PDB file of C-alpha atoms in Angstrom:
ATOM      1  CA  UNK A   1     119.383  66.454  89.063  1.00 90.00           C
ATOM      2  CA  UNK A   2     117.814  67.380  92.332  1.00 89.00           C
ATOM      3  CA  UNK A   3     118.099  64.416  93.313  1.00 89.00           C
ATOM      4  CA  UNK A   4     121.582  63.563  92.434  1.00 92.00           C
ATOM      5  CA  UNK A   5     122.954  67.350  94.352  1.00 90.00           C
ATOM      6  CA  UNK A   6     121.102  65.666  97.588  1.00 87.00           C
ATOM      7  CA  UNK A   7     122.588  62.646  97.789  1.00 89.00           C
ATOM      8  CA  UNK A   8     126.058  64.408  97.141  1.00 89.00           C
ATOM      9  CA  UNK A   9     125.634  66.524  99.869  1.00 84.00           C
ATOM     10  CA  UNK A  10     124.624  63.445 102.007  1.00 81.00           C
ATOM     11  CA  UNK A  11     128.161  61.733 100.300  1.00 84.00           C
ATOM     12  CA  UNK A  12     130.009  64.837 101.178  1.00 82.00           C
ATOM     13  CA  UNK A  13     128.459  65.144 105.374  1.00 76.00           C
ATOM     14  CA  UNK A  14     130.499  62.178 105.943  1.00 79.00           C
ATOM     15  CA  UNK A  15     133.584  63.777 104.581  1.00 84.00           C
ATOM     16  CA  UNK A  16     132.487  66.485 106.666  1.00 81.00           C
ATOM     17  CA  UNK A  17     132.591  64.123 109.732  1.00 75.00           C
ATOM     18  CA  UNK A  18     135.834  62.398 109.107  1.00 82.00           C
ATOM     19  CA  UNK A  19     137.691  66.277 108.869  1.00 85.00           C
ATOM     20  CA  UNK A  20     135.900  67.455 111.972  1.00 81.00           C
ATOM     21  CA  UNK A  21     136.463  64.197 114.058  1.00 77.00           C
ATOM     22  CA  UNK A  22     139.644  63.008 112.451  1.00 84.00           C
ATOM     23  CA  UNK A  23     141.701  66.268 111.657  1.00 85.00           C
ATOM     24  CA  UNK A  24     140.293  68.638 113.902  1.00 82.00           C
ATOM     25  CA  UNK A  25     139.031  71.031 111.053  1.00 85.00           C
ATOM     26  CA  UNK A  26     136.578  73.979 112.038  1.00 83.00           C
ATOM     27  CA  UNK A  27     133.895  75.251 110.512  1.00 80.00           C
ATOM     28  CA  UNK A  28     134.816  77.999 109.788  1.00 84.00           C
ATOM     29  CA  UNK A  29     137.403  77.595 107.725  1.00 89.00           C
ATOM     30  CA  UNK A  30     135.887  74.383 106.468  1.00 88.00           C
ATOM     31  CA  UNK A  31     132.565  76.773 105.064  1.00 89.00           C
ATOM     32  CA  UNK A  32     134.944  79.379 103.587  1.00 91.00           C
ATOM     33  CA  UNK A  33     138.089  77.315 101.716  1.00 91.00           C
ATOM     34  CA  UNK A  34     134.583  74.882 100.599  1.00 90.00           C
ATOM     35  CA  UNK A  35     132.983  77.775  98.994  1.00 93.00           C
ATOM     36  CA  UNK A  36     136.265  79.743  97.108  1.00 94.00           C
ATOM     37  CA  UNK A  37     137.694  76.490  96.129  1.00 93.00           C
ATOM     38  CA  UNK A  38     134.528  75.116  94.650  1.00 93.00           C
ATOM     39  CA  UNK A  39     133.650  78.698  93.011  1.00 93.00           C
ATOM     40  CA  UNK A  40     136.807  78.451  91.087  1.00 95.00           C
ATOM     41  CA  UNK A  41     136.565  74.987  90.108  1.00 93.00           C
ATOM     42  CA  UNK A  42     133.481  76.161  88.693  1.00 92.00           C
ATOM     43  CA  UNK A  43     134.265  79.414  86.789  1.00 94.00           C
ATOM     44  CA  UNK A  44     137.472  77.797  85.980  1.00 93.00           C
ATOM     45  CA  UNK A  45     135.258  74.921  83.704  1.00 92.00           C
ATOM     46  CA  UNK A  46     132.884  77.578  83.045  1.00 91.00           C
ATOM     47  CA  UNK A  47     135.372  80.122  81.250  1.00 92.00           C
ATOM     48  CA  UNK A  48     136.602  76.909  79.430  1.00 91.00           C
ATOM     49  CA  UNK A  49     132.636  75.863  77.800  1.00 87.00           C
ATOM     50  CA  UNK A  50     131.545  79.373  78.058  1.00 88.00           C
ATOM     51  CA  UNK A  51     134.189  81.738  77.007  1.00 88.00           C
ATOM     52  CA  UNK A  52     133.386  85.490  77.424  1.00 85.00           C
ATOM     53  CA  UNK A  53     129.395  84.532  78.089  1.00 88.00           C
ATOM     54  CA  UNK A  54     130.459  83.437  81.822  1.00 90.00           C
ATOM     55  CA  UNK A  55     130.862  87.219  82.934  1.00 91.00           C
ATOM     56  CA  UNK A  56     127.582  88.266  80.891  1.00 90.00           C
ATOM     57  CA  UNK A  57     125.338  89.409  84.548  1.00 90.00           C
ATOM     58  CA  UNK A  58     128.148  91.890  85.036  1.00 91.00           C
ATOM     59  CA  UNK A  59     126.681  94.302  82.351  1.00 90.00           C
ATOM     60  CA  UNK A  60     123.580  94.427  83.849  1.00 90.00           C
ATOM     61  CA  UNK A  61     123.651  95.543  87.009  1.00 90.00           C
ATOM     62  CA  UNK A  62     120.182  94.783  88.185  1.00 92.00           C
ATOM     63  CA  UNK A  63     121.168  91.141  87.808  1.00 91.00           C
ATOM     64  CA  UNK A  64     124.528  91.401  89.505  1.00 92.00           C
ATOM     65  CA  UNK A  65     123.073  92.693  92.279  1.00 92.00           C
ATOM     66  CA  UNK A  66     120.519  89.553  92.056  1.00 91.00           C
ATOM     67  CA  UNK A  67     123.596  87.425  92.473  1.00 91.00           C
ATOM     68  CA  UNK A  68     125.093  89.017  94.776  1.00 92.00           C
ATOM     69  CA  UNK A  69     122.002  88.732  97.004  1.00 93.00           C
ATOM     70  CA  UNK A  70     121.521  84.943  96.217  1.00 92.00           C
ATOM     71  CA  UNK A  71     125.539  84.995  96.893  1.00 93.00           C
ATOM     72  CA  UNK A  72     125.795  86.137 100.332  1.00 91.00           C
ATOM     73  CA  UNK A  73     121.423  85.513 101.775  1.00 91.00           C
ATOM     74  CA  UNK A  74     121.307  82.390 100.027  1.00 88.00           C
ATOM     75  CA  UNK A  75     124.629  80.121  99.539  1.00 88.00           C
ATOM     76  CA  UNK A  76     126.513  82.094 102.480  1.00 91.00           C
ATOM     77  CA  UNK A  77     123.579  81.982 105.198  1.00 90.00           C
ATOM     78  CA  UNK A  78     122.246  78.453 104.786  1.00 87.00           C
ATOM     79  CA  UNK A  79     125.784  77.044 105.284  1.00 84.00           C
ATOM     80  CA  UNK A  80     127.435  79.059 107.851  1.00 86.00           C
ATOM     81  CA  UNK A  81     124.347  79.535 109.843  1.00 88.00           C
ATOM     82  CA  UNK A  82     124.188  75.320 109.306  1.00 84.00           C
ATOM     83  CA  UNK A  83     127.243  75.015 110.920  1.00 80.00           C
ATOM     84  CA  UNK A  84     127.258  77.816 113.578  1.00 82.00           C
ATOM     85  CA  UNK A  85     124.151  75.644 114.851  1.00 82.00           C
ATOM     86  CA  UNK A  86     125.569  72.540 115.030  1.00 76.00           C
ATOM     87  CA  UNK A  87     128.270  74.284 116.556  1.00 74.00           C
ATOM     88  CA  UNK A  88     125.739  74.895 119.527  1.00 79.00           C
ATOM     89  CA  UNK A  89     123.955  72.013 119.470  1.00 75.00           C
ATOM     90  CA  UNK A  90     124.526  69.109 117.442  1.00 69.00           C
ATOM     91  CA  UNK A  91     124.177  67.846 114.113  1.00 70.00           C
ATOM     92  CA  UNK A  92     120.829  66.128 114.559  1.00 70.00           C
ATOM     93  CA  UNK A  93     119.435  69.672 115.992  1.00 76.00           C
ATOM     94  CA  UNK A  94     121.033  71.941 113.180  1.00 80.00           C
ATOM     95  CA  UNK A  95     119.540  69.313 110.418  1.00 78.00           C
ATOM     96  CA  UNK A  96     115.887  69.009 111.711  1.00 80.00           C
ATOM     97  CA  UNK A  97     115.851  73.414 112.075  1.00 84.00           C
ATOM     98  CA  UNK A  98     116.978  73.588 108.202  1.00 84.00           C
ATOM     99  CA  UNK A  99     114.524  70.796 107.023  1.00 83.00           C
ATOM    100  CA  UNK A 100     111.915  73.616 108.027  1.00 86.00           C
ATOM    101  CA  UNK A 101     113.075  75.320 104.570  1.00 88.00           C
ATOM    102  CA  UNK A 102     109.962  73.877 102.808  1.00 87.00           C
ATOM    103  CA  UNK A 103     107.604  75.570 105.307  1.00 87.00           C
ATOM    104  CA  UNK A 104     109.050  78.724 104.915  1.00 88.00           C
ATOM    105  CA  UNK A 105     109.257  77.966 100.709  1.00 89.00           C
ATOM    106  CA  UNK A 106     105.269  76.998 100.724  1.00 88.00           C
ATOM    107  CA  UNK A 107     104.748  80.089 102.530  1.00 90.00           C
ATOM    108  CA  UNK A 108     106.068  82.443 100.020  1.00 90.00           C
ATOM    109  CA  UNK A 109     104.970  80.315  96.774  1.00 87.00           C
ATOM    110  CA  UNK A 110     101.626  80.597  98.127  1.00 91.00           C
ATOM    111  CA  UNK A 111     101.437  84.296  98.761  1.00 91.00           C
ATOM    112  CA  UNK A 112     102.913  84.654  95.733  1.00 88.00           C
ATOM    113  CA  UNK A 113     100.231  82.746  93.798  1.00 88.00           C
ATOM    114  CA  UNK A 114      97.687  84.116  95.718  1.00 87.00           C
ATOM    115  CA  UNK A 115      96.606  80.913  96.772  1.00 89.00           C
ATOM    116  CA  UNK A 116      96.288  78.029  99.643  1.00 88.00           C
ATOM    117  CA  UNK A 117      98.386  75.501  99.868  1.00 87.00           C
ATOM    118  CA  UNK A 118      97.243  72.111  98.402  1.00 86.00           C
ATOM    119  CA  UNK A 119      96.581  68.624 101.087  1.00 85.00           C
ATOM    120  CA  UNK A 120      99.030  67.203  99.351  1.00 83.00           C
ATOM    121  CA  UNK A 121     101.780  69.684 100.379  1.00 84.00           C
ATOM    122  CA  UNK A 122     101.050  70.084 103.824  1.00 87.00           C
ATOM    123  CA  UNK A 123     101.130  66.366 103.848  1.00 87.00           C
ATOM    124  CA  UNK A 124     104.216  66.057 101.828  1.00 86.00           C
ATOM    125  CA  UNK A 125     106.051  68.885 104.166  1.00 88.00           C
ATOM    126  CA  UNK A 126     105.260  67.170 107.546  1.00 88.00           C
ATOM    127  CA  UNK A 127     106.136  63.946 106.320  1.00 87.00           C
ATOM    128  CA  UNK A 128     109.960  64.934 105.165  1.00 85.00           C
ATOM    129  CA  UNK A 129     110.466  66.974 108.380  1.00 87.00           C
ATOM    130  CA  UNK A 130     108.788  64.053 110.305  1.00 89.00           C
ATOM    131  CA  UNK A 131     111.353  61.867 108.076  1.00 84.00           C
ATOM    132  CA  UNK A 132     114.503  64.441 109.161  1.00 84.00           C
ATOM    133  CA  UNK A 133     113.587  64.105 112.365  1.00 86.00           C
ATOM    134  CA  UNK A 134     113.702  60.735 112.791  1.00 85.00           C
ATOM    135  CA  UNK A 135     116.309  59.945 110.799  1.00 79.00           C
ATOM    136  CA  UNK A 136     118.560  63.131 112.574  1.00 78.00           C
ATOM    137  CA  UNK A 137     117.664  62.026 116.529  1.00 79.00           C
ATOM    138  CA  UNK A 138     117.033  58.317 115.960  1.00 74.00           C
ATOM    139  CA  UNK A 139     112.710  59.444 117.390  1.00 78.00           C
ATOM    140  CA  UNK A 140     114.074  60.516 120.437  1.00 79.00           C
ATOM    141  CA  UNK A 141     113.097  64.399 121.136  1.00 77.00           C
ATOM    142  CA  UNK A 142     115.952  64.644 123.922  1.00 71.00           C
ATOM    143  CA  UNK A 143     118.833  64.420 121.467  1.00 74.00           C
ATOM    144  CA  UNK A 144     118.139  67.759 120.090  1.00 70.00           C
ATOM    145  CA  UNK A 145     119.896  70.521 122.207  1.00 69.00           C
ATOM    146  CA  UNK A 146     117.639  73.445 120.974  1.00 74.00           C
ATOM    147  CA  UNK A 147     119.378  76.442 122.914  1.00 79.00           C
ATOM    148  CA  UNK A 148     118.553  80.073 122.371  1.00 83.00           C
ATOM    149  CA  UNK A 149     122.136  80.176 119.741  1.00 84.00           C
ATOM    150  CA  UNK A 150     120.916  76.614 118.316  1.00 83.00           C
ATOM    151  CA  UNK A 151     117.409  77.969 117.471  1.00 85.00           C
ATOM    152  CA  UNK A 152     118.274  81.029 116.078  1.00 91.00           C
ATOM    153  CA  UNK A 153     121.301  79.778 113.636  1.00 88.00           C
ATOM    154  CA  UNK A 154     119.185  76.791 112.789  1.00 86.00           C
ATOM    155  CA  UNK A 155     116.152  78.948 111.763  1.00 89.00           C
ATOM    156  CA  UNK A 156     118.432  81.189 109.759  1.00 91.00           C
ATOM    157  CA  UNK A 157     119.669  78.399 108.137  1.00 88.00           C
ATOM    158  CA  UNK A 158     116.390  77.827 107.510  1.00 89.00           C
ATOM    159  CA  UNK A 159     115.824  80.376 106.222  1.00 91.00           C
ATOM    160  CA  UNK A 160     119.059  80.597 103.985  1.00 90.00           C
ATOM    161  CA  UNK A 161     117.672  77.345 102.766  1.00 88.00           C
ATOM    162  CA  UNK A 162     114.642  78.805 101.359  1.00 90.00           C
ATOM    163  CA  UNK A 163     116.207  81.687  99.845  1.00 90.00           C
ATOM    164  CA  UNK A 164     119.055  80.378  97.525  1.00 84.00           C
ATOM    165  CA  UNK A 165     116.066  77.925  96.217  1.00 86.00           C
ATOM    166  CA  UNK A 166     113.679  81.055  95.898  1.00 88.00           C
ATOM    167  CA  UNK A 167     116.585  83.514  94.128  1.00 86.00           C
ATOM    168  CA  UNK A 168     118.345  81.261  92.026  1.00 83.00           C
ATOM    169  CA  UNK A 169     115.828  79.900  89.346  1.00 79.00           C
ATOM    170  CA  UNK A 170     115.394  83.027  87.400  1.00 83.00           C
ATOM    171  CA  UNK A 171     119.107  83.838  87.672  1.00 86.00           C
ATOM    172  CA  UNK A 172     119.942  80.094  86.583  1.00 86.00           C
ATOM    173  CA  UNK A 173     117.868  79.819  83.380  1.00 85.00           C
ATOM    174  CA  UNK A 174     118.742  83.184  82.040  1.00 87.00           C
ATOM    175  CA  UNK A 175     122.983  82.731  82.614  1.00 89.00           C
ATOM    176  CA  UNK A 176     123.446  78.895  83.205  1.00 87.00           C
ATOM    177  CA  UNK A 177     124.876  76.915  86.159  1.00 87.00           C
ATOM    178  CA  UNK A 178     128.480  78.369  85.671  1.00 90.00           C
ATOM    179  CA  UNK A 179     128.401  82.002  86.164  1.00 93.00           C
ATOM    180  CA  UNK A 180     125.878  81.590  88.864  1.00 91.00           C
ATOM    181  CA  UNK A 181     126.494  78.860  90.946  1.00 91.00           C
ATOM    182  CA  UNK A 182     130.590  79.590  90.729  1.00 93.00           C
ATOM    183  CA  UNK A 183     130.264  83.635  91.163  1.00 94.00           C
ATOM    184  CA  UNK A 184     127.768  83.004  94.119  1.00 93.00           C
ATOM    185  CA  UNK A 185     129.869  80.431  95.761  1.00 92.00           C
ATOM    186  CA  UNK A 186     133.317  83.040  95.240  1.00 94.00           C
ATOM    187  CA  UNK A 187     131.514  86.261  96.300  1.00 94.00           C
ATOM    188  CA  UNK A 188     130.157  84.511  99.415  1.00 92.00           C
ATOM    189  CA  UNK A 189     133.406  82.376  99.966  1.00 92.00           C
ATOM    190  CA  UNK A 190     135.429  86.342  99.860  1.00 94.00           C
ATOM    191  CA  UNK A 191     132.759  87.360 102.161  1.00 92.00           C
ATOM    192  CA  UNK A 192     133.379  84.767 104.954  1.00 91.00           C
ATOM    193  CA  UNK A 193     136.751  84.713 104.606  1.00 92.00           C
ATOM    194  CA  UNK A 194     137.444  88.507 105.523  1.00 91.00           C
ATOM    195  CA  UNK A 195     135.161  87.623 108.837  1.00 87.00           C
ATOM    196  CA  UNK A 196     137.258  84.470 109.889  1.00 86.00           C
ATOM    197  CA  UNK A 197     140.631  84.572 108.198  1.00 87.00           C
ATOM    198  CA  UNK A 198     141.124  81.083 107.284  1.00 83.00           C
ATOM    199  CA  UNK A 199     144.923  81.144 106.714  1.00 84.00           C
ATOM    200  CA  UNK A 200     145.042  82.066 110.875  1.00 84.00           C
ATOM    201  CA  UNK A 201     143.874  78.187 111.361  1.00 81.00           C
ATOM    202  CA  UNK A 202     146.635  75.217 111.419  1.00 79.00           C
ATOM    203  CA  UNK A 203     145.265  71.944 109.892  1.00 80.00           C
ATOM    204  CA  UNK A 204     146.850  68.478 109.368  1.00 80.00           C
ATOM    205  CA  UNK A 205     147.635  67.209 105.826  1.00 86.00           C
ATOM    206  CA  UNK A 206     147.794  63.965 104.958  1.00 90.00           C
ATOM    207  CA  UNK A 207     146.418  61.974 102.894  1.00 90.00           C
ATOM    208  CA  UNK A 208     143.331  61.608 104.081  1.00 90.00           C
ATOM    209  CA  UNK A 209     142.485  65.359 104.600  1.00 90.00           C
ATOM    210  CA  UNK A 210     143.269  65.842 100.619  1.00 92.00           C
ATOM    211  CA  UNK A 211     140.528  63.072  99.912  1.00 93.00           C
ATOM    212  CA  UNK A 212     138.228  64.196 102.579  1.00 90.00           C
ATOM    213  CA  UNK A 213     138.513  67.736 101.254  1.00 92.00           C
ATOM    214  CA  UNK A 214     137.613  66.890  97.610  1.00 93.00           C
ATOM    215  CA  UNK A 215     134.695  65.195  99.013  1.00 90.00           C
ATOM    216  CA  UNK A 216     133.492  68.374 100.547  1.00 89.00           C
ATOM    217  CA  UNK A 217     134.476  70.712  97.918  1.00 91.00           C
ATOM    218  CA  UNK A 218     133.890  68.836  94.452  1.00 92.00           C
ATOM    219  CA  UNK A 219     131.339  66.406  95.561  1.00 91.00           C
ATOM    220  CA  UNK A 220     129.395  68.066  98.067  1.00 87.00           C
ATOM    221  CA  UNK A 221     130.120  71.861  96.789  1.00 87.00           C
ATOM    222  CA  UNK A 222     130.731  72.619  93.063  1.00 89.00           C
ATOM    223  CA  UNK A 223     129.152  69.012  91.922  1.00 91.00           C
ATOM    224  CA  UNK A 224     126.008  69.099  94.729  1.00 89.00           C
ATOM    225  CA  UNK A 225     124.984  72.731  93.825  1.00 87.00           C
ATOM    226  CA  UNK A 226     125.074  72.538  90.373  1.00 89.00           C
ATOM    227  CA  UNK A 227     123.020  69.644  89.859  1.00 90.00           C
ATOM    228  CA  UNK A 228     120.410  70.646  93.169  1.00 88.00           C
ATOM    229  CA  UNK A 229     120.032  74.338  91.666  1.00 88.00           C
ATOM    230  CA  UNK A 230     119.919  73.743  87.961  1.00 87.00           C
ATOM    231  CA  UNK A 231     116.957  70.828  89.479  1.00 89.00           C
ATOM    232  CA  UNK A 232     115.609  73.583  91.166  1.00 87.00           C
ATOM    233  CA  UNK A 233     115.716  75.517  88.223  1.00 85.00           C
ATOM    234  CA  UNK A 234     113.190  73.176  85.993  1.00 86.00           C
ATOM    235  CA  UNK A 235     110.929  71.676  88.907  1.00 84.00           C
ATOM    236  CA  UNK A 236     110.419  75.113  91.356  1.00 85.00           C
ATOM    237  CA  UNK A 237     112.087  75.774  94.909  1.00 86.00           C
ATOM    238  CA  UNK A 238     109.219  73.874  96.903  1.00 84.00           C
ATOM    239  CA  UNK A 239     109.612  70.459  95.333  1.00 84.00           C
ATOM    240  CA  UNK A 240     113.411  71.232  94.720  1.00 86.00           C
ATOM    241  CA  UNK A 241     113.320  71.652  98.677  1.00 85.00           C
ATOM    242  CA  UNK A 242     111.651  68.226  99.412  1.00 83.00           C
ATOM    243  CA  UNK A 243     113.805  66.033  96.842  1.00 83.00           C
ATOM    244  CA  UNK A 244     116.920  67.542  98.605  1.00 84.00           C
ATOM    245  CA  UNK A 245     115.756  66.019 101.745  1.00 81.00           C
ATOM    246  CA  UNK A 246     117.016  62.962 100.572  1.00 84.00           C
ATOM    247  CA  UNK A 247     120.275  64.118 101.982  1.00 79.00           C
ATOM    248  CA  UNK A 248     120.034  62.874 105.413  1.00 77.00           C
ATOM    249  CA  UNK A 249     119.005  59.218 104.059  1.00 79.00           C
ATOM    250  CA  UNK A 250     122.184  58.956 101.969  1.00 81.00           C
ATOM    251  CA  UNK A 251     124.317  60.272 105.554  1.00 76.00           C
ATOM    252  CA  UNK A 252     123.086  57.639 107.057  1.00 76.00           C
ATOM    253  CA  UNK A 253     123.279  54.705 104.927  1.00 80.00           C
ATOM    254  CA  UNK A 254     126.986  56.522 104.094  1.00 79.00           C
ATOM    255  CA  UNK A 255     127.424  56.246 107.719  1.00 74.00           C
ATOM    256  CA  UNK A 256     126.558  53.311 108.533  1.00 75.00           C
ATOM    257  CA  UNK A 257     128.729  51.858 105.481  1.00 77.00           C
ATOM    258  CA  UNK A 258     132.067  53.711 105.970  1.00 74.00           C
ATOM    259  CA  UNK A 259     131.664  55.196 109.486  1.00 67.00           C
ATOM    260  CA  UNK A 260     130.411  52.717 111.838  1.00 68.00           C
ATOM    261  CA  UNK A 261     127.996  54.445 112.767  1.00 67.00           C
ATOM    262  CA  UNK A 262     124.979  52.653 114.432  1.00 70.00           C
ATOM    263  CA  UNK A 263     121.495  51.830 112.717  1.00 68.00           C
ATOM    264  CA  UNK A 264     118.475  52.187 114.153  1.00 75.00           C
ATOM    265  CA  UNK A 265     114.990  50.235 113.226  1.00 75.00           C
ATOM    266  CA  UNK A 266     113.401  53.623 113.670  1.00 80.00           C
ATOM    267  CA  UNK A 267     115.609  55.019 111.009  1.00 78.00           C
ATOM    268  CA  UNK A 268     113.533  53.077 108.636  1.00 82.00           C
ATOM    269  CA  UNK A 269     110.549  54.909 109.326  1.00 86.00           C
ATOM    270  CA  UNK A 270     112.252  58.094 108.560  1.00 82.00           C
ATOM    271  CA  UNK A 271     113.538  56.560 105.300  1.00 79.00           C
ATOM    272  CA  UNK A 272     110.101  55.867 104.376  1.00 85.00           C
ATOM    273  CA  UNK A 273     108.428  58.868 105.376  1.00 85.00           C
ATOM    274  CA  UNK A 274     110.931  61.133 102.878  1.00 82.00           C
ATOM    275  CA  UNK A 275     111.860  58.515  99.815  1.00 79.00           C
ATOM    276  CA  UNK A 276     107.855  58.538 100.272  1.00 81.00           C
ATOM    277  CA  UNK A 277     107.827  62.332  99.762  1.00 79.00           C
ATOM    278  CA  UNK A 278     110.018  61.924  97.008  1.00 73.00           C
ATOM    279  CA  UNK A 279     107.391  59.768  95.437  1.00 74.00           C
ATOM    280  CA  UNK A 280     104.665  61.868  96.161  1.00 72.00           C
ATOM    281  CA  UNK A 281     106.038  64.903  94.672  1.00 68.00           C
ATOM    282  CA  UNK A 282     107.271  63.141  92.016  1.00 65.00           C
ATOM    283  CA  UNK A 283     103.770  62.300  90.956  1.00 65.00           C
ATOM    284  CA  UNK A 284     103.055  65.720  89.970  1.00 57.00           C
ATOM    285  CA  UNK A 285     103.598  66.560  86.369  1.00 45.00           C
ATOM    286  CA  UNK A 286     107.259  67.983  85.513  1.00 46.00           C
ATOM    287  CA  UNK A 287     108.366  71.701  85.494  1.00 46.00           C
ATOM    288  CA  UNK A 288     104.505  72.469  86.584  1.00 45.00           C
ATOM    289  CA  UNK A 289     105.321  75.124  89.836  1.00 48.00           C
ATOM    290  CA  UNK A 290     108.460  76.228  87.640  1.00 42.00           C
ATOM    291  CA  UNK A 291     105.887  77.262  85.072  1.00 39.00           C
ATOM    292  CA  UNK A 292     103.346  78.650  87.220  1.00 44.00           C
ATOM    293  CA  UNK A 293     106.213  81.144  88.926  1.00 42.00           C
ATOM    294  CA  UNK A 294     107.592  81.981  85.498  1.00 40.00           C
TER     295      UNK A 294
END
């Protein structure tokens, strides 16, 4: 499942691509129509296999407050703060700052355990950045255009990252995919919405902004977050964080495919590097750092 939710978001960047490139879509709209459209989608099937269960967090308000948190920290942050970066940088820049999320992930599971972090961890970590890296600025350090803005929304993304891995698990196996996943996604698509106004911007329809946009918001959205979280849910947010890197390999092969976009020999090395991590931490035996932080 963790799997499958990163290569949908790697499906759905090229979607992404085609709307910002093609139909002259921001953003900021882009972040906030993705997010209330998907939640809807989601409570919509939700109310549907769930009935009255779907609101059940809303009578305890200790847990609403819990998803309200992972709603606006965790869903909200990683992907605006994504996008404000590559809004002052580039793509390849905003990507490599969020694929510190596992750093920041160890960290806490660590302190929290009251332990240091294993070799093969630290090897597994440097090896997917190392892998994002390459893959994101084809090994050459000068394509990343790490300004002051750049660094600090791509470390908050970063950080965003970390957090809607670290504060959904609990939430996730206690109410299901629906209520959380589609109430996180609505609360934080009202939030950004009241800050930008989306209905302010003009955008083209046509065909191809219809299919384009259900690539973003059912694929890469309400599809992508479902399966990545309820993954996250059974194998912990550190390994959860590394299988998601697959992303980036699926946005380029995607690419390359559909987009013309150019291939790289170096690009291989950063394919192996993270389907390597993939294998690595797939070695480990299933549900084990879900256990231990239960």
């Amino acid at each position: 499942m963790t799997l499958a939710g990163g290569i949908c978001w790697g499906i759905s960047g090229c979607f992404g691509q085609y709307l910002f490139q093609q139909k002259d879509v921001t953003s900021n709209w882009l972040v906030s129509v993705r997010l209330l459209v998907a939640g809807i989608l989601l409570l919509a099937i939700g109310r549907w296999r769930m009935g009255k269960d779907l609101n059940a967090f809303f009578h305890d308000r200790k847990d609403l407050r819990k998803v309200l948190i992972f709603s606006v920290f965790g869903m909200l942050f990683c992907q605006y703060f994504y996008f404000s970066a590559v809004e002052y940088s580039n793509a390849g820049t905003a990507t490599v700052l969020q694929s510190l999320a596992p750093f920041v992930i160890l960290a806490i599971v660590c302190i929290r355990g009251l332990r240091l972090p294993k070799g093969r961890e630290v090897i597994a970590v440097f090896a997917a950045v190392s892998g994002v890296f390459l893959l994101s600025t084809h090994g050459n350090i000068h394509n990343m255009m790490l300004t002051e803005q750049a660094l600090f929304f791509g470390l908050a993304s970063a950080a965003g990252a970390a957090a809607y891995n670290l504060l959904s698990a609990e939430m996730l196996s206690k109410y299901g995919v629906y209520p959380v996943v589609g109430y996180g996604m609505l609360f934080g698509g009202i939030v950004l919405t009241v800050i930008v106004w989306p209905w302010r911007y003009g955008l083209i329809w046509d065909s191809g902004t219809i299919i384009a946009l259900f690539g973003v918001i059912v694929i890469g959205t309400a599809v992508a977050f479902s399966l990545y979280l309820k993954g996250v849910s059974m194998v912990g947010p550190f390994m959860g964080s590394l299988l998601g890197m697959v992303e980036p390999v699926t946005a380029i092969v995607v690419s390359f495919l559909f987009l013309d976009t150019k291939f790289q020999w170096i690009d291989l090395v950063g394919f192996v590097l993270i389907l390597g991590t993939v294998l690595l931490m797939s070695l480990r035996s299933p549900g084990r750092e879900a256990t231990k932080k239960s």
